[in-house]
XYZ file of C-alpha atoms in Angstrom:
205
model
C 17.870 7.178 15.349
C 14.484 9.155 14.714
C 10.765 7.796 13.629
C 7.654 8.569 13.846
C 4.717 6.048 14.209
C 1.061 6.502 13.126
C -1.619 3.728 13.330
C -4.974 4.356 11.505
C -7.497 1.717 12.268
C -9.929 0.968 9.699
C -13.086 2.836 11.468
C -11.250 6.084 10.954
C -10.286 5.774 7.004
C -12.526 7.954 4.611
C -14.340 6.207 1.908
C -15.549 8.274 -1.146
C -17.065 7.256 -4.584
C -15.534 7.320 -7.978
C -17.013 6.263 -11.289
C -16.051 2.665 -10.951
C -17.081 2.140 -7.464
C -15.463 3.356 -3.923
C -12.159 3.891 -2.570
C -10.577 4.156 0.659
C -7.718 6.435 1.641
C -5.709 4.801 3.858
C -2.853 7.021 4.187
C -1.166 10.292 2.642
C 2.011 11.797 2.853
C 2.485 14.803 4.494
C -0.424 14.186 6.404
C -2.054 17.595 4.834
C -1.203 16.639 1.276
C -4.685 16.718 -1.058
C -5.438 13.870 -3.385
C -8.068 16.387 -5.187
C -5.135 18.815 -5.811
C -2.525 16.236 -6.415
C -0.685 17.795 -3.812
C 1.229 14.816 -2.056
C 4.580 12.632 -2.006
C 2.701 9.517 -1.767
C -0.705 7.923 -1.050
C -1.974 4.398 -0.016
C -5.749 3.629 -0.831
C -8.260 0.785 -1.445
C -10.592 0.359 -4.019
C -13.952 -2.007 -4.613
C -14.180 -1.687 -8.681
C -17.921 -2.477 -9.025
C -18.397 -2.073 -12.863
C -17.291 -4.591 -15.403
C -14.969 -1.991 -17.162
C -13.843 1.171 -15.780
C -11.215 3.671 -16.697
C -8.872 4.586 -14.481
C -7.969 8.502 -13.317
C -5.729 10.239 -15.324
C -2.699 10.946 -13.145
C 0.108 12.734 -14.890
C 3.481 12.556 -13.196
C 2.082 10.219 -10.911
C 3.974 6.283 -10.483
C 1.152 3.719 -9.478
C 1.288 0.403 -7.813
C -1.861 -2.046 -7.828
C -2.217 -5.273 -6.341
C -5.265 -7.038 -6.289
C -6.666 -8.222 -2.571
C -9.537 -10.803 -3.551
C -8.832 -14.292 -2.933
C -11.114 -15.355 -5.701
C -11.219 -12.583 -8.475
C -9.070 -11.103 -11.245
C -8.552 -8.146 -12.876
C -7.206 -7.329 -16.655
C -5.808 -3.864 -16.992
C -5.306 -2.484 -20.540
C -2.481 0.238 -20.965
C -3.081 1.881 -24.353
C -0.227 1.920 -26.546
C 1.854 0.130 -23.491
C 1.535 -3.599 -22.475
C -1.561 -5.055 -20.999
C -1.331 -7.483 -17.811
C -3.845 -10.005 -16.417
C -3.783 -9.913 -12.746
C -4.352 -12.700 -10.049
C -5.021 -12.263 -6.224
C -2.071 -10.689 -4.802
C -0.178 -9.894 -8.092
C 0.933 -6.426 -9.145
C 1.561 -4.102 -11.793
C 3.412 -1.019 -12.202
C 2.562 1.628 -14.296
C 2.656 5.697 -15.305
C -0.720 7.139 -13.969
C -0.348 9.251 -17.084
C -0.901 6.647 -19.479
C -4.746 5.648 -20.439
C -5.502 2.729 -18.476
C -8.709 0.295 -18.616
C -9.538 -1.884 -15.962
C -11.797 -5.245 -16.808
C -13.084 -7.099 -13.550
C -14.963 -6.178 -10.557
C -11.748 -6.646 -8.002
C -10.741 -4.868 -4.511
C -6.868 -3.400 -5.112
C -4.745 -2.003 -3.425
C -3.144 1.078 -4.313
C 0.326 3.186 -4.463
C 0.623 6.246 -5.714
C 4.188 8.167 -6.103
C 4.576 11.547 -7.018
C 8.200 12.265 -9.168
C 11.429 12.246 -6.349
C 9.891 9.004 -4.310
C 10.207 5.163 -5.217
C 8.187 2.279 -3.521
C 7.731 -1.390 -3.284
C 4.704 -3.473 -2.040
C 5.335 -7.365 -0.676
C 2.514 -9.172 0.369
C 3.542 -11.531 3.924
C 1.401 -14.362 4.769
C 1.934 -15.095 8.655
C 1.504 -18.569 9.654
C 2.580 -19.746 13.087
C 5.726 -17.967 14.476
C 7.429 -14.721 13.971
C 8.826 -13.274 10.614
C 11.825 -10.879 10.556
C 11.871 -7.751 8.667
C 15.046 -5.604 8.396
C 14.451 -2.144 6.773
C 16.332 -1.557 3.280
C 19.328 0.917 4.090
C 19.505 2.322 0.555
C 20.111 5.941 0.775
C 17.587 8.841 0.997
C 17.039 11.655 3.043
C 13.328 10.178 3.913
C 11.717 6.650 3.787
C 8.410 5.668 5.355
C 7.251 2.215 5.389
C 3.660 0.900 6.093
C 1.627 -2.404 7.039
C -1.653 -3.121 5.862
C -3.364 -5.854 7.333
C -5.532 -7.683 4.537
C -6.325 -10.892 6.496
C -6.431 -11.778 10.557
C -4.886 -10.143 13.461
C -1.240 -9.258 13.213
C 1.339 -7.679 16.085
C 4.351 -5.862 15.157
C 7.101 -5.103 17.252
C 9.704 -2.252 16.557
C 13.164 -2.891 17.938
C 11.196 -4.601 20.824
C 10.478 -1.158 22.233
C 7.175 -0.702 20.741
C 4.112 -2.911 19.836
C 0.906 -2.426 17.647
C -1.746 -4.346 16.913
C -3.861 -4.636 13.821
C -6.886 -6.267 12.910
C -8.219 -6.227 9.305
C -8.227 -2.964 7.493
C -5.670 -1.396 10.041
C -2.853 0.405 8.637
C 0.555 1.566 10.580
C 2.618 4.159 8.784
C 6.519 4.765 10.500
C 8.087 8.139 8.934
C 12.101 7.904 9.547
C 14.724 10.704 8.240
C 17.709 9.140 6.941
C 19.624 8.905 10.241
C 16.886 5.697 11.542
C 18.934 2.416 9.877
C 18.579 -1.538 10.581
C 15.104 -0.664 12.693
C 14.004 -4.408 13.340
C 10.177 -5.331 12.557
C 8.953 -8.512 13.864
C 5.678 -9.520 12.469
C 3.761 -12.516 14.067
C 0.120 -13.808 14.408
C -1.598 -12.248 17.284
C -4.143 -15.019 17.400
C -4.047 -18.627 15.390
C -5.725 -17.393 12.434
C -3.170 -16.630 9.277
C -2.608 -13.218 9.013
C -1.503 -11.562 5.356
C 0.067 -8.188 5.721
C 1.048 -5.722 2.858
C 4.576 -4.416 3.196
C 4.987 -0.484 1.787
C 8.468 0.685 1.071
C 8.782 3.976 -0.069
C 12.055 6.376 -0.304
C 12.103 10.106 -0.988
């Protein structure tokens, strides 16, 4: 089995401004990828929407998944000529970045962008006292990445009982794996007595 682990602390992440607020890039693959040039396979980010209404950046050829992170706020996404959806906290929407998309509502959201040839999913994991076991999906693919983003609390991640990483709020850990890396066992647990919330991202390419 072969995987490469990368831990990105909140203090290492880069935040930039956009017309509707600010966005923080959590991770991009490959690491030398350039979002401004649309040169990447996948990208993870968060965004603070600070205006009541905003128009999303036009990203043809990019599939997007957005999940609301705020515990009390909601967002309305309107995809012109397609569908519209009212997202409550930790609900998500999947859509084509080439669509004309307008958002209504001031929120913080989590974004997964996927270039052609990539598939991906987001899952919210709530960890109380105890341990949750996660086993990677064994679908056939040349490569895949698994990411864990700590939304709230502090979590400990154990990989095959060989490596352990502690995530504080805002930290993200990435596992990039080749096709030979199957049945990796990941254990998620509280690092202290508080409730932890983790977004698990699975990407196949």
